[in-house]
CSV table of C-alpha atoms in Angstrom, one decimal:
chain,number,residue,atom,x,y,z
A,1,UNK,CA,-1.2,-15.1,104.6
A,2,UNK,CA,-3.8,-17.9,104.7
A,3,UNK,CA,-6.2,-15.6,103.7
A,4,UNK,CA,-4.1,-14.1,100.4
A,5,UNK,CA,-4.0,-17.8,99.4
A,6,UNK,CA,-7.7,-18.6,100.1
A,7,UNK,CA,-8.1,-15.8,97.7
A,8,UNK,CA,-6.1,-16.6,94.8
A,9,UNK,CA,-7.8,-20.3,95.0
A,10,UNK,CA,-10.9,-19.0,94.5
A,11,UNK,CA,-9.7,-16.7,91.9
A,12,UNK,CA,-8.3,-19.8,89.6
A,13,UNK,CA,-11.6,-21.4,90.5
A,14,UNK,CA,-14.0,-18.5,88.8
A,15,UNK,CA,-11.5,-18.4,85.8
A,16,UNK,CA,-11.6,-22.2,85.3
A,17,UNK,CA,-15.4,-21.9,85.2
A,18,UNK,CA,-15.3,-19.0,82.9
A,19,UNK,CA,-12.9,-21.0,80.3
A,20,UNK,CA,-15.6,-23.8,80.6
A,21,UNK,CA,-18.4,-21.6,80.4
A,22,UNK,CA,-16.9,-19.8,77.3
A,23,UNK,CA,-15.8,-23.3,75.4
A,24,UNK,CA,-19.1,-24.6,76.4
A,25,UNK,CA,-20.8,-21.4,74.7
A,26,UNK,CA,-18.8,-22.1,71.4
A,27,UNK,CA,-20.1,-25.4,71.3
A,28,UNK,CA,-23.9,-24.6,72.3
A,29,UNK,CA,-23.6,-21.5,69.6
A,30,UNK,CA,-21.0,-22.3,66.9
A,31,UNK,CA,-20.4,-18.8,65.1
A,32,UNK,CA,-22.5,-18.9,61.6
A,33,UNK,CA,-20.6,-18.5,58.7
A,34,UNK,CA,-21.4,-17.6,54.8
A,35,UNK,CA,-19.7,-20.2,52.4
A,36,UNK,CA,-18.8,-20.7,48.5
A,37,UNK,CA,-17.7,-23.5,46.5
A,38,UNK,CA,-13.9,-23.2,44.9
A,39,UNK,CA,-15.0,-22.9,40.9
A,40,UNK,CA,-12.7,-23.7,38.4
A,41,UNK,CA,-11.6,-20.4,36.6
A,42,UNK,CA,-9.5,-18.9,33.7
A,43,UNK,CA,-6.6,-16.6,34.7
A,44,UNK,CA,-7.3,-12.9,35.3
A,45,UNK,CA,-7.4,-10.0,32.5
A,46,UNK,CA,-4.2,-8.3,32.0
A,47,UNK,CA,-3.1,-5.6,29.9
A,48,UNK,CA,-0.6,-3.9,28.0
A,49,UNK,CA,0.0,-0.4,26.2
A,50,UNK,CA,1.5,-0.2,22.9
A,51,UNK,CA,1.0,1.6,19.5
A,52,UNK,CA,0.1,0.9,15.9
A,53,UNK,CA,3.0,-0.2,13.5
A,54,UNK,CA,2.7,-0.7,10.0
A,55,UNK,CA,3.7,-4.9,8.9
A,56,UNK,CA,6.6,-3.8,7.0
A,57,UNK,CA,8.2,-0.8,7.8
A,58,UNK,CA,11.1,0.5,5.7
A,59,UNK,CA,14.3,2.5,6.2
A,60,UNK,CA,15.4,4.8,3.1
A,61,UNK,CA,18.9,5.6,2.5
A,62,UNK,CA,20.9,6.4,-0.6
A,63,UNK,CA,23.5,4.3,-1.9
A,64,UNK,CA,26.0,7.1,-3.1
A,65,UNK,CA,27.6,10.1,-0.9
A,66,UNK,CA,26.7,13.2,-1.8
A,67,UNK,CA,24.4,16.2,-0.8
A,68,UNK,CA,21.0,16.7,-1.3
A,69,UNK,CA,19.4,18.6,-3.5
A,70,UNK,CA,16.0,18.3,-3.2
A,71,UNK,CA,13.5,17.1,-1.3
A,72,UNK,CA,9.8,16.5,-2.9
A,73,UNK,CA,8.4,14.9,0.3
A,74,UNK,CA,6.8,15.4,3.5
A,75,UNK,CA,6.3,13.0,6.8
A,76,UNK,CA,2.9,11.5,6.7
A,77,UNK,CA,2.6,12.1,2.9
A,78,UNK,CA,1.3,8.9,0.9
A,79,UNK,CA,3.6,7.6,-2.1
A,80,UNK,CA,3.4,5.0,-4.7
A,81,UNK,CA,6.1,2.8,-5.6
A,82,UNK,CA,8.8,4.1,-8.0
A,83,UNK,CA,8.2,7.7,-6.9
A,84,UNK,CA,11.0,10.2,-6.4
A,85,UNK,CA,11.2,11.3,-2.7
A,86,UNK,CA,14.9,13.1,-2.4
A,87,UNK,CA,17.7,13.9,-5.0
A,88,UNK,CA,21.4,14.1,-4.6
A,89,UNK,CA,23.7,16.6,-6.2
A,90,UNK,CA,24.4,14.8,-9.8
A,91,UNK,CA,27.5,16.4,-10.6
A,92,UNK,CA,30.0,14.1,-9.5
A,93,UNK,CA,28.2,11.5,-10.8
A,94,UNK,CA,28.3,12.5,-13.9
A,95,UNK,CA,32.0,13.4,-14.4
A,96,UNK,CA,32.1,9.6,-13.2
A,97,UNK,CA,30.0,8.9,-16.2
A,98,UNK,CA,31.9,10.9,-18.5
A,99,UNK,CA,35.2,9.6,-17.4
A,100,UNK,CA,33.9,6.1,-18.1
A,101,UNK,CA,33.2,6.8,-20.9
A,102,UNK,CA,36.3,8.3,-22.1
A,103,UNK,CA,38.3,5.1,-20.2
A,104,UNK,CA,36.1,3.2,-22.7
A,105,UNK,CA,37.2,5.2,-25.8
A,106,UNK,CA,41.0,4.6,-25.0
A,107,UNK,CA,40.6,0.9,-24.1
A,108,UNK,CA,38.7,0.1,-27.8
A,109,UNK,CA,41.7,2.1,-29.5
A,110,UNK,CA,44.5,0.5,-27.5
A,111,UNK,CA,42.6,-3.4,-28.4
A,112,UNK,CA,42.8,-2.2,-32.1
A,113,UNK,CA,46.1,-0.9,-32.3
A,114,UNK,CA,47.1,-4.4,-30.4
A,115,UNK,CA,45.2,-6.3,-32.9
A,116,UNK,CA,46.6,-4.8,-35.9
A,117,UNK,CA,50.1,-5.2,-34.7
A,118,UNK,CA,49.5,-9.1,-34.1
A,119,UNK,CA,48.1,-9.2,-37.0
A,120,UNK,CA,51.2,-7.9,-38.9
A,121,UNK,CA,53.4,-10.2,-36.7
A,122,UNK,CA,51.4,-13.1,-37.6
A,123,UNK,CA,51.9,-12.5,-41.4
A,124,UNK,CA,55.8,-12.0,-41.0
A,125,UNK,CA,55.9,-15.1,-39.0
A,126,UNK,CA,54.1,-17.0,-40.9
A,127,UNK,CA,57.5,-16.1,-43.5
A,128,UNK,CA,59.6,-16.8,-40.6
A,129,UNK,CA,60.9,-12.9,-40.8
A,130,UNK,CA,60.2,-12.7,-37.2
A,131,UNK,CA,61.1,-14.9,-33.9
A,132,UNK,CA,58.4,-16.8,-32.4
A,133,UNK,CA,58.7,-14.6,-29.0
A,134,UNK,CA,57.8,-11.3,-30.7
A,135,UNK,CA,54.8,-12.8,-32.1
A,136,UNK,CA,53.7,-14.4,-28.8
A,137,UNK,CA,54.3,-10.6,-26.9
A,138,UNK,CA,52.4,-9.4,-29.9
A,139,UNK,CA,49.4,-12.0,-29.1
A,140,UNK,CA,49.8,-11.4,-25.3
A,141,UNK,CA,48.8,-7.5,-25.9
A,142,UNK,CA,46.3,-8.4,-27.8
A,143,UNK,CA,44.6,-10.4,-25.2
A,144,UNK,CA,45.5,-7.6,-22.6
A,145,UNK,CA,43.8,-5.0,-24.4
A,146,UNK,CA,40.3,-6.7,-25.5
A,147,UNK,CA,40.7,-7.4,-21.4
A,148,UNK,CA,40.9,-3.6,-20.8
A,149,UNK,CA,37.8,-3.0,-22.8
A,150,UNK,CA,35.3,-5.1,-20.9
A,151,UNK,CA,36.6,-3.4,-17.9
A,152,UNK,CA,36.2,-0.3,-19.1
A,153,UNK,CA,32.8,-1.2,-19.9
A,154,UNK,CA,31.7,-2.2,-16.3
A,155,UNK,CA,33.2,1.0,-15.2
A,156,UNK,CA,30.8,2.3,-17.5
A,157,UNK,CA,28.0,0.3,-16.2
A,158,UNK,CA,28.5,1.1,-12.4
A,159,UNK,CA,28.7,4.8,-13.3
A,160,UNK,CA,25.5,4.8,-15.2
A,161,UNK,CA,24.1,2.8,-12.3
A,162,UNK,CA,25.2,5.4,-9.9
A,163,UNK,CA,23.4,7.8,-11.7
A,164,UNK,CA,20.0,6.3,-11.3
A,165,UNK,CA,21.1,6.0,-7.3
A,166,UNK,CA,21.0,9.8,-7.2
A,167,UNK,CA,17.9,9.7,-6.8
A,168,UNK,CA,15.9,8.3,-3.9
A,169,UNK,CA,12.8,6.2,-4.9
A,170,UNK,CA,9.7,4.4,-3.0
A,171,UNK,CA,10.6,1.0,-2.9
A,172,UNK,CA,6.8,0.3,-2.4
A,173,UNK,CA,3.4,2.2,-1.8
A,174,UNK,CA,2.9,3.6,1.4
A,175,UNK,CA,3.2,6.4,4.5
A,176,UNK,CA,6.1,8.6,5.2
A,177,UNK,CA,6.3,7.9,8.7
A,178,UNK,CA,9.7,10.1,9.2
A,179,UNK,CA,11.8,12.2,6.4
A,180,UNK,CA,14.4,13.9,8.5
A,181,UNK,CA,16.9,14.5,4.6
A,182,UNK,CA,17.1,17.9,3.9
A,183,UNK,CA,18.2,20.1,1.1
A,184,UNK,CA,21.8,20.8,1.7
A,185,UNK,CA,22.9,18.1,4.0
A,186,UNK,CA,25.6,15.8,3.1
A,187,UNK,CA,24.7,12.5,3.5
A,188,UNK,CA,27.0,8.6,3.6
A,189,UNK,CA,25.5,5.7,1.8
A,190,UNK,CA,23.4,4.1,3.6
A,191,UNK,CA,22.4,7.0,5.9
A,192,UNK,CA,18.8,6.8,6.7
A,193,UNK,CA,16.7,9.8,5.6
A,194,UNK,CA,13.6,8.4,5.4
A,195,UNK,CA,11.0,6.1,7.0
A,196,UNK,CA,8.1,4.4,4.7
A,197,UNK,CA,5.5,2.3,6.0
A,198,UNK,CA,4.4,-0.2,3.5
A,199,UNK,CA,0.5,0.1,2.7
A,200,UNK,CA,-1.0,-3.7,4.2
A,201,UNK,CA,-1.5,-5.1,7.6
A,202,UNK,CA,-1.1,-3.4,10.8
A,203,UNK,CA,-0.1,-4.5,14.2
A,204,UNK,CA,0.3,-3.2,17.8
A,205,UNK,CA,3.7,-3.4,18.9
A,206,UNK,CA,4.0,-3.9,23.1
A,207,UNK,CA,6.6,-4.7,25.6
A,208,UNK,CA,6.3,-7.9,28.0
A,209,UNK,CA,7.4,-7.6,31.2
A,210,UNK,CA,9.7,-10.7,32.3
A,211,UNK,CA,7.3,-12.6,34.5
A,212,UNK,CA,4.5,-12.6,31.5
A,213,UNK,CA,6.9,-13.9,29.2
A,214,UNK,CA,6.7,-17.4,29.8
A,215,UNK,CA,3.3,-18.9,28.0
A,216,UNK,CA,2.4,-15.4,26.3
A,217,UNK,CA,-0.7,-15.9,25.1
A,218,UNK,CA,-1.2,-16.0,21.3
A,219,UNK,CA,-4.6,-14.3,21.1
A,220,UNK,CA,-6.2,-11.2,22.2
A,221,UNK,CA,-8.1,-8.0,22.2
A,222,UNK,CA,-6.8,-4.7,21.1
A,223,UNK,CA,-8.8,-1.3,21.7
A,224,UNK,CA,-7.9,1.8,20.8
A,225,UNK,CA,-6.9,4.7,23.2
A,226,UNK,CA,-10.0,6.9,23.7
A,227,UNK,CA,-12.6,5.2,21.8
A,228,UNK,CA,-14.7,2.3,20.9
A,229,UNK,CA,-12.6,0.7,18.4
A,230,UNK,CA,-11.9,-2.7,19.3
A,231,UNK,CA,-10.5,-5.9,17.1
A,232,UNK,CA,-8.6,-9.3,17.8
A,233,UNK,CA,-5.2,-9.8,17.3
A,234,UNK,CA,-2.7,-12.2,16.8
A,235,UNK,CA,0.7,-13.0,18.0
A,236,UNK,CA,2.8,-12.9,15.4
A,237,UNK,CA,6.7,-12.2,16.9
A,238,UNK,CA,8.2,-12.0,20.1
A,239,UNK,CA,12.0,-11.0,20.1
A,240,UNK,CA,14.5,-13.3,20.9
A,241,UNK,CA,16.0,-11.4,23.7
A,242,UNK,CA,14.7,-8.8,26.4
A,243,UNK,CA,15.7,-5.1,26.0
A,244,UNK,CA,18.8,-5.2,28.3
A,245,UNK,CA,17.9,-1.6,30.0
A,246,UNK,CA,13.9,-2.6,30.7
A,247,UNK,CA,14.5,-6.2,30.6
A,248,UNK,CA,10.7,-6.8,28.6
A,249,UNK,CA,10.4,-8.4,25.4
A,250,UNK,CA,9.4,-6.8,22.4
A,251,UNK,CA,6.1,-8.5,20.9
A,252,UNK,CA,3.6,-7.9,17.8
A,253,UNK,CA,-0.2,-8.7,17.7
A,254,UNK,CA,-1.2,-9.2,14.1
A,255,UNK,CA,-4.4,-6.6,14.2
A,256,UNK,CA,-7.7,-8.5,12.3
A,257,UNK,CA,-9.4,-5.6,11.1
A,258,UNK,CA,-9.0,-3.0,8.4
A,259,UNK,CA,-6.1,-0.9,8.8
A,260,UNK,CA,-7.9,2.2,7.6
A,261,UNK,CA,-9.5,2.0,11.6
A,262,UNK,CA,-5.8,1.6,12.8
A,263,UNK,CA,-4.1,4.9,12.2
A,264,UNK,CA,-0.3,4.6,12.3
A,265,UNK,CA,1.3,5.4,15.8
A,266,UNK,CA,-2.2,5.3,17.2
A,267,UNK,CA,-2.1,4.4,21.1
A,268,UNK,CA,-3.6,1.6,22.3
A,269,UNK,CA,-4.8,-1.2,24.9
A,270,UNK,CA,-3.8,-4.9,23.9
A,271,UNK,CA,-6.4,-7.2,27.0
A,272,UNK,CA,-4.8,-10.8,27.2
A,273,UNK,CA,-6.3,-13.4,29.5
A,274,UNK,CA,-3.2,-14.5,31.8
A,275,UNK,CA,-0.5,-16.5,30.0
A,276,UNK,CA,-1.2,-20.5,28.6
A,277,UNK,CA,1.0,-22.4,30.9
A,278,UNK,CA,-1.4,-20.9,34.2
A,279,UNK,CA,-5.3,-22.6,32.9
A,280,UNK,CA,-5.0,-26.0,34.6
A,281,UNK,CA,-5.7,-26.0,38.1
A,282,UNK,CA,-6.4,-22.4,38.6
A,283,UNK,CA,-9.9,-21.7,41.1
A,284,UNK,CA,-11.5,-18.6,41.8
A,285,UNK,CA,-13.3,-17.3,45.1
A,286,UNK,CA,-13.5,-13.9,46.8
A,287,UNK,CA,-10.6,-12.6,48.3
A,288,UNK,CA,-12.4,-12.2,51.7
A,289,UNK,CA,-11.7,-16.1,51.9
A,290,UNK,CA,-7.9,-15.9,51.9
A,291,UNK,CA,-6.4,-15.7,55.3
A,292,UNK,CA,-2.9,-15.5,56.6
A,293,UNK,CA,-1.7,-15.8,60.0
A,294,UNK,CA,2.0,-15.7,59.3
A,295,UNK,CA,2.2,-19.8,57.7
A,296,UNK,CA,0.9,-18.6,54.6
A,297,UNK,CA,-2.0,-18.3,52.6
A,298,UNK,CA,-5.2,-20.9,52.9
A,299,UNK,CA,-8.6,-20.8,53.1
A,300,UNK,CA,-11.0,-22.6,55.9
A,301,UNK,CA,-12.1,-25.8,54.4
A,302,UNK,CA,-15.7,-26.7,55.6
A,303,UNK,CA,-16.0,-30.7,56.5
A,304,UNK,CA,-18.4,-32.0,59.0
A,305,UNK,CA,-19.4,-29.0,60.6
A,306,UNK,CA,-15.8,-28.1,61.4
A,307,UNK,CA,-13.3,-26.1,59.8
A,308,UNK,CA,-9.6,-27.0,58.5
A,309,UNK,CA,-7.3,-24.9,57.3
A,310,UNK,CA,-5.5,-25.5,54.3
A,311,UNK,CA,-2.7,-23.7,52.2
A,312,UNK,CA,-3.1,-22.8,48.5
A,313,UNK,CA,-0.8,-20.8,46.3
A,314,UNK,CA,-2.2,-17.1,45.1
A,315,UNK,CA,-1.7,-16.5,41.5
A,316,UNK,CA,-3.3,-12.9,41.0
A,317,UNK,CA,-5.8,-10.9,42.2
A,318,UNK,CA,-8.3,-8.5,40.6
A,319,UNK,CA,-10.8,-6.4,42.9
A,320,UNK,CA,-12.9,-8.7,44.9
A,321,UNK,CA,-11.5,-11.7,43.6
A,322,UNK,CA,-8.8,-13.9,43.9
A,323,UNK,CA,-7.1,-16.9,41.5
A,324,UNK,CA,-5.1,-20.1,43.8
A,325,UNK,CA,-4.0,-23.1,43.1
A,326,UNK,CA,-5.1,-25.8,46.1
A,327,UNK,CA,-5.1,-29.5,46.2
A,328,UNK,CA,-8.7,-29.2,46.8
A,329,UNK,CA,-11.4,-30.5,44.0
A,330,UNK,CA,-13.8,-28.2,42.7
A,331,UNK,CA,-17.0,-27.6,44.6
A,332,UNK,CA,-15.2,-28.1,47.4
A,333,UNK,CA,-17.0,-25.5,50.4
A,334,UNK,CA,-14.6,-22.8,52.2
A,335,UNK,CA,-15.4,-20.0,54.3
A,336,UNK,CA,-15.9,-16.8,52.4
A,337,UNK,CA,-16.4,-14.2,55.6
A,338,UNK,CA,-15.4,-14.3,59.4
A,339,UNK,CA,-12.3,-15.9,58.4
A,340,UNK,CA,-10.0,-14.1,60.8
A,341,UNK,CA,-12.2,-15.2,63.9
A,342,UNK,CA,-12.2,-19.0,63.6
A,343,UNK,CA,-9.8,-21.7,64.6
A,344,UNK,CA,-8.5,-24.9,63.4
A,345,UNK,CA,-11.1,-27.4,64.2
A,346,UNK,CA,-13.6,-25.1,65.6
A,347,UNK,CA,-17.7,-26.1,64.9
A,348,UNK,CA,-19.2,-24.0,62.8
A,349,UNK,CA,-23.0,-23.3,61.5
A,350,UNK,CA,-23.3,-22.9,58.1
A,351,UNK,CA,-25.9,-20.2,57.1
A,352,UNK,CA,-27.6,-21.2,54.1
């Protein structure tokens, strides 16, 4: 027994040297470290996909009902203004007109007949031969009548106004992007049979997710899918509400360049450099200088030979490097490798 407990003495004895020999080590031979300075630096590159969209882009539609009769077009055919693109079936139109017409005829007799009879009235009245109320009846038809004629003649009006809407015009020049009327199909007013795409500026049209939304930046760079082509562009709208199934936010970047390089429906890249409200205070250093042990993120903080740690806030990362926010100034040395092997407070040699 005495000697189990002699030896378990000088066991604790051996280890208490080998703790002092080991803390004594660290302190003769601090471990040598590589360091950088925190740099101020704008917010990562980021990137969205989208497609080319004309400025102004049009949906066609007749203002009558009818059926089609012809169709002159084709998608991705070029129009001027004024031209004729699809046709309805005129002959219902026409009967309109005619009937108008007619209604017109029969209103202009009915105001003459009226007129002559007051006129007779007024000439026996003015003998006294008749009573005043026959001559006021006689007036009152008068009136009626000549009331009857103009609206018969905006009958007349709105049928020959139909007629010009049996046919379907370009409101301006431009690209068919879609014409899905065809001959033979009955169509309701306003029915959309046609798509134009008004010649002028082009723009890309993306979605924003909901965490870029805030502070979208209002410049950028768009290149198209596949080649070289590259131009700024320009935020011009952003939707007032996110898409309730994808929960983005439909946006258009004004593209600076000459839209004969931006083919319609063209794919393309749109770069943006992070979002405005995230410049100030954002640093950049490598990523091999973050370190979590489970109390968050921080980096090792260089002062007087010793390390401290201290926790910063990780905005993005993009490869090797990494954006935080810290309450440390710029210039300010951290440890950039060997972080996982050091303590809080441990003496290190900076290697220069």
């Amino acid at each position: 027994m005495r000697r189990a407990l002699f030896s378990l003495l000088g066991l604790a004895l051996l280890a208490g040297c080998g703790n002092e020999s080991a803390s004594q080590s660290n302190v003769d031979n601090p471990p040598k470290v590589r360091v950088v300075q925190l740099q101020p630096a704008s917010p990562p590159e980021w990137t969205l996909s989208g497609n080319v969209q004309a400025r102004h882009q049009v949906e066609l539609g007749f203002r009558l009902a009818g059926e089609i009769n012809q169709r002159r077009v084709q998608a991705g055919q070029r129009v001027d203004a004024d031209d004729v693109l699809l046709t309805l079936d005129p002959r219902d139109v026409t009967q309109q007109l005619a009937s108008a017409r007619a209604a017109l005829t029969a209103a202009r007799l009915q105001a003459q007949n009226a007129e002559s009879s007051r006129q007779r009235l007024q000439s026996l009245r003015e003998r006294d031969l008749v009573p005043v109320q026959n001559y006021d009846d006689a007036v009152t038809a008068a009136d009626a009548a000549q009331q009857s004629v103009r609206s018969a003649q905006a009958q007349l009006a709105q049928a020959e106004t139909a007629l010009e809407y049996v046919e379907l015009r370009a409101p301006t020049d431009g690209v068919l992007i879609e014409v899905s009327g065809e001959v033979g199909q009955v169509v309701a007013p306003g029915q959309v049979v046609a798509v134009l795409a008004s010649e002028g500026e082009h723009e890309v049209e993306v979605f924003v997710p909901e965490r870029r939304r805030r502070g979208l930046p209002e410049q950028g760079q768009v290149v198209l899918f596949g080649g070289q082509q590259r131009a700024p562009a320009s935020l011009r709208e952003v939707a007032g509400a996110a898409d309730p199934m994808t929960r983005s936010w439909r946006a258009r970047f004004a593209i600076e360049d000459d839209p004969a390089n931006w083919p319609l429906g063209s794919s393309v890249t749109l770069q943006l450099n992070g979002n405005g409200d995230e410049r100030d205070g954002m640093q950049q250093l490598p990523l091999s200088a973050l370190i979590d042990k489970g109390q968050g993120t921080g980096v090792w903080h260089v002062r007087d030979g010793k390390v401290e740690f201290v926790s910063v806030e990780l905005v993005s990362t993009r490869k090797e490097l990494a954006w935080i926010r810290s309450g440390l100034p710029a210039g300010t040395p951290v440890v950039a490798l060997g972080v996982h092997l050091l303590e809080a407070g441990q003496a290190v040699e900076v290697l220069p």
